[in-house]
Coordinates of N, CA and C and ligand atoms in Angstrom, one line a residue:
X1 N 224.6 281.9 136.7 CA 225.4 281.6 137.9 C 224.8 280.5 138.7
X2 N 225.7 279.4 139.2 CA 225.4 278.1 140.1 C 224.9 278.9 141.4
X3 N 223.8 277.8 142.1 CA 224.1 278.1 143.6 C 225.0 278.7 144.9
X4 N 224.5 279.2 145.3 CA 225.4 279.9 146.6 C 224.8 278.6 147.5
X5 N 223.9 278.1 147.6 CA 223.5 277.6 149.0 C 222.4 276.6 148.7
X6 N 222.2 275.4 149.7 CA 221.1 274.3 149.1 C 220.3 274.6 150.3
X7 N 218.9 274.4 150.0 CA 217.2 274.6 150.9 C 217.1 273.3 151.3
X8 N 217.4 272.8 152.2 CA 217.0 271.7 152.5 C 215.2 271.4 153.6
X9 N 214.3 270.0 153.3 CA 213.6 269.9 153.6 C 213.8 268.4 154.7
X10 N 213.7 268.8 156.0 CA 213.9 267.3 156.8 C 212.3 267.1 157.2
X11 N 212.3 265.1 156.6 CA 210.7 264.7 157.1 C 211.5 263.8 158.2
X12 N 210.5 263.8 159.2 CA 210.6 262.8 160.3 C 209.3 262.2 160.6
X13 N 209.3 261.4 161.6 CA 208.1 260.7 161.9 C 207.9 260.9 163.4
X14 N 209.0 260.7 164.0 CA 209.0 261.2 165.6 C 209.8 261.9 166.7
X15 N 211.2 261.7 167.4 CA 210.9 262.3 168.0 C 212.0 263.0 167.6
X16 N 212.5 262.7 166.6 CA 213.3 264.1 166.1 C 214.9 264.2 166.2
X17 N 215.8 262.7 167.3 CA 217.3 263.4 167.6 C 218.1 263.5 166.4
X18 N 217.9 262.4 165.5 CA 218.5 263.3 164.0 C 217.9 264.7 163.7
X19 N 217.0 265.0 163.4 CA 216.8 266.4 163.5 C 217.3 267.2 163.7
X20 N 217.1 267.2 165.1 CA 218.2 267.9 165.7 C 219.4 268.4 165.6
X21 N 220.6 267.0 166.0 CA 221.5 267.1 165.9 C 221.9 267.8 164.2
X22 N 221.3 267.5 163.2 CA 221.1 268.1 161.6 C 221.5 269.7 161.9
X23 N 219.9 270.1 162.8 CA 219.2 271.7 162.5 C 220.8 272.3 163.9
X24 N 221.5 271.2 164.7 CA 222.6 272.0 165.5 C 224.0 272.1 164.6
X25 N 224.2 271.0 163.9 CA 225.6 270.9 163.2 C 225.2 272.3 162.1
X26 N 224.7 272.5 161.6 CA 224.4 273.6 160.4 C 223.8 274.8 161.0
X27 N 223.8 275.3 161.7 CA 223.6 276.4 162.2 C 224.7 277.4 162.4
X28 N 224.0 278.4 161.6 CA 225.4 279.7 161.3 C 225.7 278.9 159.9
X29 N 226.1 277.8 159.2 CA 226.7 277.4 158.3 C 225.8 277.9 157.3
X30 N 226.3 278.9 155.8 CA 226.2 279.6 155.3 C 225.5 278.7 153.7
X31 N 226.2 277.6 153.4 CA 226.1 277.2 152.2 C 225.0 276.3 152.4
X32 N 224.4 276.5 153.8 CA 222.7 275.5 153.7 C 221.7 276.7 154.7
X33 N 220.1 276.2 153.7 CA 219.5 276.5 154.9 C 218.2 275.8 155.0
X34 N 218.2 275.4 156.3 CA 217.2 274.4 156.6 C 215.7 275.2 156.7
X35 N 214.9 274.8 155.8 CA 213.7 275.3 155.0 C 212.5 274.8 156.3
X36 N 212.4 274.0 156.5 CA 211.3 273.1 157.1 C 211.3 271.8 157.4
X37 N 210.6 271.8 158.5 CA 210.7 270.1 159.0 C 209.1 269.4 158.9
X38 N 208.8 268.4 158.0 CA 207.5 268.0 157.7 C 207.2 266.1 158.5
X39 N 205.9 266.4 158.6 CA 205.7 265.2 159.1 C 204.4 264.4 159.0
X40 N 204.4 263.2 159.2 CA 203.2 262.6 158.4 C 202.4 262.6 159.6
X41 N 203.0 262.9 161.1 CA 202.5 262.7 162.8 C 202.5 263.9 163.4
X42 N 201.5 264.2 163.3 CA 201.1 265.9 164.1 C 201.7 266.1 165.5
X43 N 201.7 264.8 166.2 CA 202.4 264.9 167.1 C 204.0 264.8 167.7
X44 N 204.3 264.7 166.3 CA 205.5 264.2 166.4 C 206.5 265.2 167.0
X45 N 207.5 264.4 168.3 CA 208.2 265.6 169.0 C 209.1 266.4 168.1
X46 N 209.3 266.2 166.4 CA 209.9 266.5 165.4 C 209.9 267.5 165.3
X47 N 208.5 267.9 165.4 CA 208.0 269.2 164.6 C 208.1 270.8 165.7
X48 N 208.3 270.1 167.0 CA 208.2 270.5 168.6 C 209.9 271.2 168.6
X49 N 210.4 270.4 167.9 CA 212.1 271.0 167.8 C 212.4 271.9 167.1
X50 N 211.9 271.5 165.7 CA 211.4 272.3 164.7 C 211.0 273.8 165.0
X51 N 209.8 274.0 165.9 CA 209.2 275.1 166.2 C 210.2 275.4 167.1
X52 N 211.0 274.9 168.3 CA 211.9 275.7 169.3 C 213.0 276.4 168.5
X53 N 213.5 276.0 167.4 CA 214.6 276.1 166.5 C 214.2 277.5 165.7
X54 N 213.0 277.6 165.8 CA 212.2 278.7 164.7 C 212.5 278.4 163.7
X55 N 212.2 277.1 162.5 CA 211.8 277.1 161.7 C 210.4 276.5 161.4
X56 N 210.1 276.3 160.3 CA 209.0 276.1 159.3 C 208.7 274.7 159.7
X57 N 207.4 274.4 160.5 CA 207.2 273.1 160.3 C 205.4 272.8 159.6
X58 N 205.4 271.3 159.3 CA 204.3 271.1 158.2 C 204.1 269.7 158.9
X59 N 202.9 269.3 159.0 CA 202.4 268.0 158.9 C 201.2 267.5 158.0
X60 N 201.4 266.7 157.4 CA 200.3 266.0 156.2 C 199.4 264.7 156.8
X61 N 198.6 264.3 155.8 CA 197.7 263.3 155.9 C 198.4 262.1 154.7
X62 N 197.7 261.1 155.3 CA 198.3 260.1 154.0 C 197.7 260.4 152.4
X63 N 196.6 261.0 152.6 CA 195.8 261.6 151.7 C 196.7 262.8 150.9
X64 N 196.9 263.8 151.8 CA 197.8 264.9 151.2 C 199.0 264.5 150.6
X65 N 200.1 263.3 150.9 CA 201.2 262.3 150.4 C 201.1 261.9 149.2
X66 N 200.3 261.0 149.3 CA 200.1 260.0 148.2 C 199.2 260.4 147.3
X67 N 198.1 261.4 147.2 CA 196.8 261.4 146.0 C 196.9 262.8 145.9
X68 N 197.6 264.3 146.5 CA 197.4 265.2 146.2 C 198.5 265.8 145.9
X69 N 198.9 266.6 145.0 CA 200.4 267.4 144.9 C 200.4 268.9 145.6
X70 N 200.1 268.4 147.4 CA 199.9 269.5 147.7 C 201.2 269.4 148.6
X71 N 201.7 268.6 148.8 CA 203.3 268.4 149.6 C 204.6 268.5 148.1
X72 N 204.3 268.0 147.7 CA 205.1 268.6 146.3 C 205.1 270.3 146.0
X73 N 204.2 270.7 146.0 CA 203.7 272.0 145.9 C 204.5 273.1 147.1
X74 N 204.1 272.4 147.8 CA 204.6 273.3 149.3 C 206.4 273.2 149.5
X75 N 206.9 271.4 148.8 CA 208.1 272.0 148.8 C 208.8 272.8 147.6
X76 N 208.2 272.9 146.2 CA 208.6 273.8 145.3 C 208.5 275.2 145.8
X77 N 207.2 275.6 146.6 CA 207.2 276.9 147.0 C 208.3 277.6 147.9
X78 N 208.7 276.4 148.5 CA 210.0 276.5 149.7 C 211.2 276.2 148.9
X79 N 211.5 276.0 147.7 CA 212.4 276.4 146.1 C 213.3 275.1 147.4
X80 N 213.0 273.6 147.6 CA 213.4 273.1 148.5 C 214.9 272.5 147.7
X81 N 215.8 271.9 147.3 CA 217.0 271.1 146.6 C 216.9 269.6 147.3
X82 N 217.1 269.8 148.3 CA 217.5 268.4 149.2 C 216.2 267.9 150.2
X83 N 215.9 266.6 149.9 CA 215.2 266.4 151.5 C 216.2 265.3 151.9
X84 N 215.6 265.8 152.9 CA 216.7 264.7 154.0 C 215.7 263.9 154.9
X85 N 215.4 262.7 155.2 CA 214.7 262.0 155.6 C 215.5 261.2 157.1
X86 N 214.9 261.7 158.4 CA 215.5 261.3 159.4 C 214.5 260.9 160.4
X87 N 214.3 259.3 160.6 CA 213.2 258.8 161.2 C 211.5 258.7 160.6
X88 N 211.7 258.8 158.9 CA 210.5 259.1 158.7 C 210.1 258.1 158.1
X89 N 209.2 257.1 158.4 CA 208.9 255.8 158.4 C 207.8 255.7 156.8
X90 N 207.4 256.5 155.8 CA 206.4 256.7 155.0 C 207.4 255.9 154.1
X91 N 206.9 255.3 153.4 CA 207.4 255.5 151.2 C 207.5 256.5 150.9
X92 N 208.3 257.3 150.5 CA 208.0 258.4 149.3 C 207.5 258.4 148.1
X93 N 206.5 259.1 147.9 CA 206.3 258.8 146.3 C 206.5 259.1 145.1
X94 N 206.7 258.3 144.1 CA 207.7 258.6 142.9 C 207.9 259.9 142.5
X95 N 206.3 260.4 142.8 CA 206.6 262.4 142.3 C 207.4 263.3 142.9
X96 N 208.2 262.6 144.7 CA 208.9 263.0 145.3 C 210.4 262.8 144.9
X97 N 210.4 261.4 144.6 CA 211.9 261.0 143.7 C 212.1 261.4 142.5
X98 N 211.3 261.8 141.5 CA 211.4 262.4 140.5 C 211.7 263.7 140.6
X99 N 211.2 264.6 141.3 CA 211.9 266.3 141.5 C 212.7 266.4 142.5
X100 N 213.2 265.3 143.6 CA 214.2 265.7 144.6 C 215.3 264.9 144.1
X101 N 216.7 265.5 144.8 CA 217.7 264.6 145.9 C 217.0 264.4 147.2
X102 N 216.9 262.8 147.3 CA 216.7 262.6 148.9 C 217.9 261.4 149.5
X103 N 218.0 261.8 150.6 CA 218.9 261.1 151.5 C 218.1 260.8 152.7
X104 N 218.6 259.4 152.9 CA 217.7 258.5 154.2 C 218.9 258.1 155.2
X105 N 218.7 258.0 156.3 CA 219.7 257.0 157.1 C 218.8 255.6 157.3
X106 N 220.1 254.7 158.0 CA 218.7 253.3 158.4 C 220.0 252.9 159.0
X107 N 219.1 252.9 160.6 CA 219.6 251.9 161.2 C 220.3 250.7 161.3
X108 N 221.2 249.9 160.4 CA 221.4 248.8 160.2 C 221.9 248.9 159.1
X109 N 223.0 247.4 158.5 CA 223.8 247.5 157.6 C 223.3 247.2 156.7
X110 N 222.6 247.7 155.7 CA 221.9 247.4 154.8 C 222.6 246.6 153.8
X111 N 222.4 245.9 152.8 CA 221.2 245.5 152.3 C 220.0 244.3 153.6
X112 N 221.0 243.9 154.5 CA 220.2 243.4 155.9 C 220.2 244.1 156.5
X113 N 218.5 244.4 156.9 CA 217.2 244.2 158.0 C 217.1 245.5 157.2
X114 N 216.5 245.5 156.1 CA 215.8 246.6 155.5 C 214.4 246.4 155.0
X115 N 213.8 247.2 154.5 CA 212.6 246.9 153.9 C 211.8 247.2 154.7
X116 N 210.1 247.1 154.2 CA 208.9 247.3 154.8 C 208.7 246.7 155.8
X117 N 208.5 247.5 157.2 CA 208.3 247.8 158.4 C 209.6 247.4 159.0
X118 N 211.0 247.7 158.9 CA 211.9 247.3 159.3 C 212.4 248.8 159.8
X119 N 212.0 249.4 160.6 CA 212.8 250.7 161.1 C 212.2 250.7 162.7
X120 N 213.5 251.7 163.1 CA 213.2 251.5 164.6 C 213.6 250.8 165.2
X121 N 212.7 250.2 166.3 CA 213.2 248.8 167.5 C 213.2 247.9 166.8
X122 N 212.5 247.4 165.4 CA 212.1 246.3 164.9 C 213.1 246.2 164.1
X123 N 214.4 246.8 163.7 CA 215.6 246.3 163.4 C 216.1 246.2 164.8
X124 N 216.5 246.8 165.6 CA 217.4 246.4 166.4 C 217.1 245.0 167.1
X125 N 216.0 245.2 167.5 CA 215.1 243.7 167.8 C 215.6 242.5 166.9
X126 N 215.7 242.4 165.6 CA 216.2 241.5 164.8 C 217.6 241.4 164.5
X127 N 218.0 242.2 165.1 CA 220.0 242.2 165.0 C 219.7 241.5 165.9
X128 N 219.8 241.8 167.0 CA 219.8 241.0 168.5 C 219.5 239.2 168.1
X129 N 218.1 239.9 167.6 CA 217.4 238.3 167.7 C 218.7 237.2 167.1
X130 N 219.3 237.8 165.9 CA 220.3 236.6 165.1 C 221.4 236.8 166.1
X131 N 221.7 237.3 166.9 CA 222.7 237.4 167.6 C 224.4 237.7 166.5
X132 N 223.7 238.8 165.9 CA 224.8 239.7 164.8 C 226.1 240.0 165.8
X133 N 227.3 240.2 165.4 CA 228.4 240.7 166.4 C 228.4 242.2 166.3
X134 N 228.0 242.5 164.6 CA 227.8 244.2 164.5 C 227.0 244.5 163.9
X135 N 226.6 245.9 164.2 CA 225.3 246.4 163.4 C 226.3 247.6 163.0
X136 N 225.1 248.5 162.7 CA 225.8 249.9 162.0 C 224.5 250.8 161.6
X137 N 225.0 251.7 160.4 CA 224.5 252.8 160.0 C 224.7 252.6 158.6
X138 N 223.6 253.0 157.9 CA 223.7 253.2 156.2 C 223.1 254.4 156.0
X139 N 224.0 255.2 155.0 CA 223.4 257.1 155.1 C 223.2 256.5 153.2
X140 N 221.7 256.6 152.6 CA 221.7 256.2 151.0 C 220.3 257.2 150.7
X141 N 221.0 257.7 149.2 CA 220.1 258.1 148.4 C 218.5 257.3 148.7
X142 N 217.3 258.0 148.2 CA 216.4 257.3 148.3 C 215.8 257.1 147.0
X143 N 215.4 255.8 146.4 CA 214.2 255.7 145.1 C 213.3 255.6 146.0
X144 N 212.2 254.9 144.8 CA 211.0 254.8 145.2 C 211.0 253.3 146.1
X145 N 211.8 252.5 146.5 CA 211.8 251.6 146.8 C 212.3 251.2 148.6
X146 N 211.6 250.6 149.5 CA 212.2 250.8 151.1 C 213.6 250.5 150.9
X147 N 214.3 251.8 151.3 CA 215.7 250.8 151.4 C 216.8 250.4 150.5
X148 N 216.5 251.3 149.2 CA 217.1 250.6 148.2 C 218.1 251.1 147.2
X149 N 218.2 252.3 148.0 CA 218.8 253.8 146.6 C 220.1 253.2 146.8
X150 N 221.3 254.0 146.2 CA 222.4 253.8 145.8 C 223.2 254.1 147.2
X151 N 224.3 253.1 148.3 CA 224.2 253.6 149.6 C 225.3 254.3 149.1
X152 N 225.7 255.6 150.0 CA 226.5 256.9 150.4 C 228.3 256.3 151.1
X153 N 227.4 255.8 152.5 CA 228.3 255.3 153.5 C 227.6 254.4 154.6
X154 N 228.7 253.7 155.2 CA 228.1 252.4 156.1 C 229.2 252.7 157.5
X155 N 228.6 252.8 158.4 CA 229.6 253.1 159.4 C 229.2 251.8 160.4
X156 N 229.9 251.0 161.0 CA 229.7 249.9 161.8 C 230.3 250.1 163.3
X157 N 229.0 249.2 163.9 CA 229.7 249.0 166.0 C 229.6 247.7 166.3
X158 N 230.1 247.4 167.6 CA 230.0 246.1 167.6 C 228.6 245.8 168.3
X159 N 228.3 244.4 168.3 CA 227.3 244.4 169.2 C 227.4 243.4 170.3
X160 N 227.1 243.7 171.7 CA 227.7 243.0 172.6 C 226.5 242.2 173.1
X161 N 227.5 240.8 173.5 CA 226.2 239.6 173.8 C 225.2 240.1 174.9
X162 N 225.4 240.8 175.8 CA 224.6 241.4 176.9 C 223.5 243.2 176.4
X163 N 223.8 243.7 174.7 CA 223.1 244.4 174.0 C 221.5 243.8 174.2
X164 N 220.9 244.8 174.6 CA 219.4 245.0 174.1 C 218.9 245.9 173.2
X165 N 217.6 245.7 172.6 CA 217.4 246.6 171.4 C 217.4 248.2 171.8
X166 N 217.5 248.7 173.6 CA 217.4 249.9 174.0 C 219.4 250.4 173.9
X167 N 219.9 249.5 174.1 CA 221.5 249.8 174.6 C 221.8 249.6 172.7
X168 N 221.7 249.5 172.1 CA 221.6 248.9 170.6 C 221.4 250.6 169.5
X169 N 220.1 250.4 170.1 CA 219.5 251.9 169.4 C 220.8 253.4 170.3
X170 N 220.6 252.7 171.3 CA 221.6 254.5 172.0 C 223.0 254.4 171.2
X171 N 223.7 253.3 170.7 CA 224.6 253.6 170.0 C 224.9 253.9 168.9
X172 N 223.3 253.4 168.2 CA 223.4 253.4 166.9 C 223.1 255.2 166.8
X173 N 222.3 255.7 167.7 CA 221.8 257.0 167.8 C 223.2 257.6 167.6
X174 N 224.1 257.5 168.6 CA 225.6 258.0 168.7 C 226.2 258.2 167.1
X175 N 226.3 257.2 166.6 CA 226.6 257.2 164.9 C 226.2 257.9 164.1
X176 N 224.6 257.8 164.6 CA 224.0 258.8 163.3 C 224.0 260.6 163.5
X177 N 224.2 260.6 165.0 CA 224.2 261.6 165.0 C 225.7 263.2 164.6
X178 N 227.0 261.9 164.4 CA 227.8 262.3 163.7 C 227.8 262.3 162.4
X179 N 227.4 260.9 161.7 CA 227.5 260.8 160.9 C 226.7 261.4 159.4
X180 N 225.8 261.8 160.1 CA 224.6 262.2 159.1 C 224.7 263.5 159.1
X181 N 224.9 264.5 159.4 CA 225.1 266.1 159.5 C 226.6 266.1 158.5
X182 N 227.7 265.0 158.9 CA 229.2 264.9 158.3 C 228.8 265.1 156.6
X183 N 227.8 264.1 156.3 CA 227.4 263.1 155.0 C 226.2 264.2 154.3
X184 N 225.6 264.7 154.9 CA 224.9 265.9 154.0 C 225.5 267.0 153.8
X185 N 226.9 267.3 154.5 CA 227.5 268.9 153.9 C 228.2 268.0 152.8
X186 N 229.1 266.6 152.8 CA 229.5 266.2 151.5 C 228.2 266.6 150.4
X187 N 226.9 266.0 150.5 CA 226.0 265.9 149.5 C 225.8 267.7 148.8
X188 N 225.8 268.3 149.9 CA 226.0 270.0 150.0 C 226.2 270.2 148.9
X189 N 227.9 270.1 148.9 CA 229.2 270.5 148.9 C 229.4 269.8 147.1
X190 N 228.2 268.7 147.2 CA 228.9 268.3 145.7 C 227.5 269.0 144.7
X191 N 225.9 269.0 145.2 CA 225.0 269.6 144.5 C 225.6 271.1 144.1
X192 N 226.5 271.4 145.2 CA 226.7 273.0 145.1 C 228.4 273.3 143.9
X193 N 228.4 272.0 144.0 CA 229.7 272.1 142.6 C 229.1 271.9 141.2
X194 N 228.1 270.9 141.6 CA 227.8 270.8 140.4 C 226.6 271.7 139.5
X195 N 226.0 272.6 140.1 CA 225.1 274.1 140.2 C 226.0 274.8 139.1
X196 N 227.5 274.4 139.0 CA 228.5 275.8 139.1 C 228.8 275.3 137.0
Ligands
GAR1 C1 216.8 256.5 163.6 O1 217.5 255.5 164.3 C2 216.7 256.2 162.2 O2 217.8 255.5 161.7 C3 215.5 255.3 162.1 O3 214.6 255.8 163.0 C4 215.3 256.4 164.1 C5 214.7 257.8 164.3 O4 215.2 258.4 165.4 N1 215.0 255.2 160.7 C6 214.5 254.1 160.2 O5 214.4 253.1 160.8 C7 214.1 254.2 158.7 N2 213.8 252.9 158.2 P1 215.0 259.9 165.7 O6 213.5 260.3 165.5 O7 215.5 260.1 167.1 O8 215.9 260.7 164.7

């Protein structure tokens, strides 16, 4: 017998409104359950939501990531299907792409202003800087590569000549926070067809 339901695992880095808005849109919703929220930043307000929410949270070392299979470990124990990556600034590493589905958002219309150290203000910062008319959202599979998996969906805003990288980011937040909870019950909805 296929799945009844996918274990999802969300890493973040900080302060968590994807998270969130994720751990609010799926709540009560039956064909997922959100396993744990992991993070590479102990302090991250991520893991702070996480715990108000009453689920499972985890934070690692770069050491525990990259050289030990003790984050691989922890998410087979949590029988995890999906991670969902929202604000989490690390590489993953291949032993992570090799046993998961993962799904990333990024700020920006990809295949421009992607790549190493390109997340956060430091895209929005560089939209601005070219004086772009629009930015947007890209919700994509993740490889082992920043930035590079196969994209999902691209949702676009305009950007207005009096935008700063703060008024920039609040819209782009606006997007993702519809859009990314919409775009993972699709990914749900198709792991849980194809289980069957
Ligand atoms: C989001 O805008 C997300 O797209 C971006 O970090 C922000 C995290 O916000 N991710 C990247 O830049 C990945 N390269 P949040 O912590 O409030 O969810």
């Amino acid at each position: 017998m296929g799945k009844t339901s996918i274990n999802i695992a969300i890493f973040a880095s900080g302060s968590g409104t994807n998270a969130q808005a994720i751990l609010d849109y799926f709540k009560g919703n039956k064909l997922v359950d959100i396993k744990c929220i992991y993070s590479n930043n102990p302090a991250a307000y991520a893991l702070t939501r996480g715990k108000k929410f009453g689920i499972k949270t985890k934070s690692f070392t770069k050491e525990d990531f990259y050289k030990s299979p003790a984050i691989l470990a922890h998410l087979k124990n949590n029988q995890i299907d999906l991670i969902i990556l929202a604000g989490f600034m690390w590489l993953v590493p291949t032993q992570l792409v090799k046993n998961f589905t993962l799904l990333n958002i990024h700020p920006a219309l990809l295949p421009n202003y992607g790549g190493k150290g390109m997340y956060g203000h430091f895209v929005h910062e560089a939209v601005i800087k070219n004086k772009e008319q629009q930015s947007g959202i890209t919700i994509h599979y993740v490889n082992n590569q920043y930035d590079k998996g196969s994209i999902i969906t691209q949702v676009t805003c305009p950007v207005a000549p009096n935008d700063t990288a703060d008024s920039l980011a609040a819209k782009i937040h606006m997007l993702e926070h519809k859009h990314y909870p919409e775009t993972i019950l699709k990914v749900v909805e198709k792991l849980l067809s194809e289980s069957n």
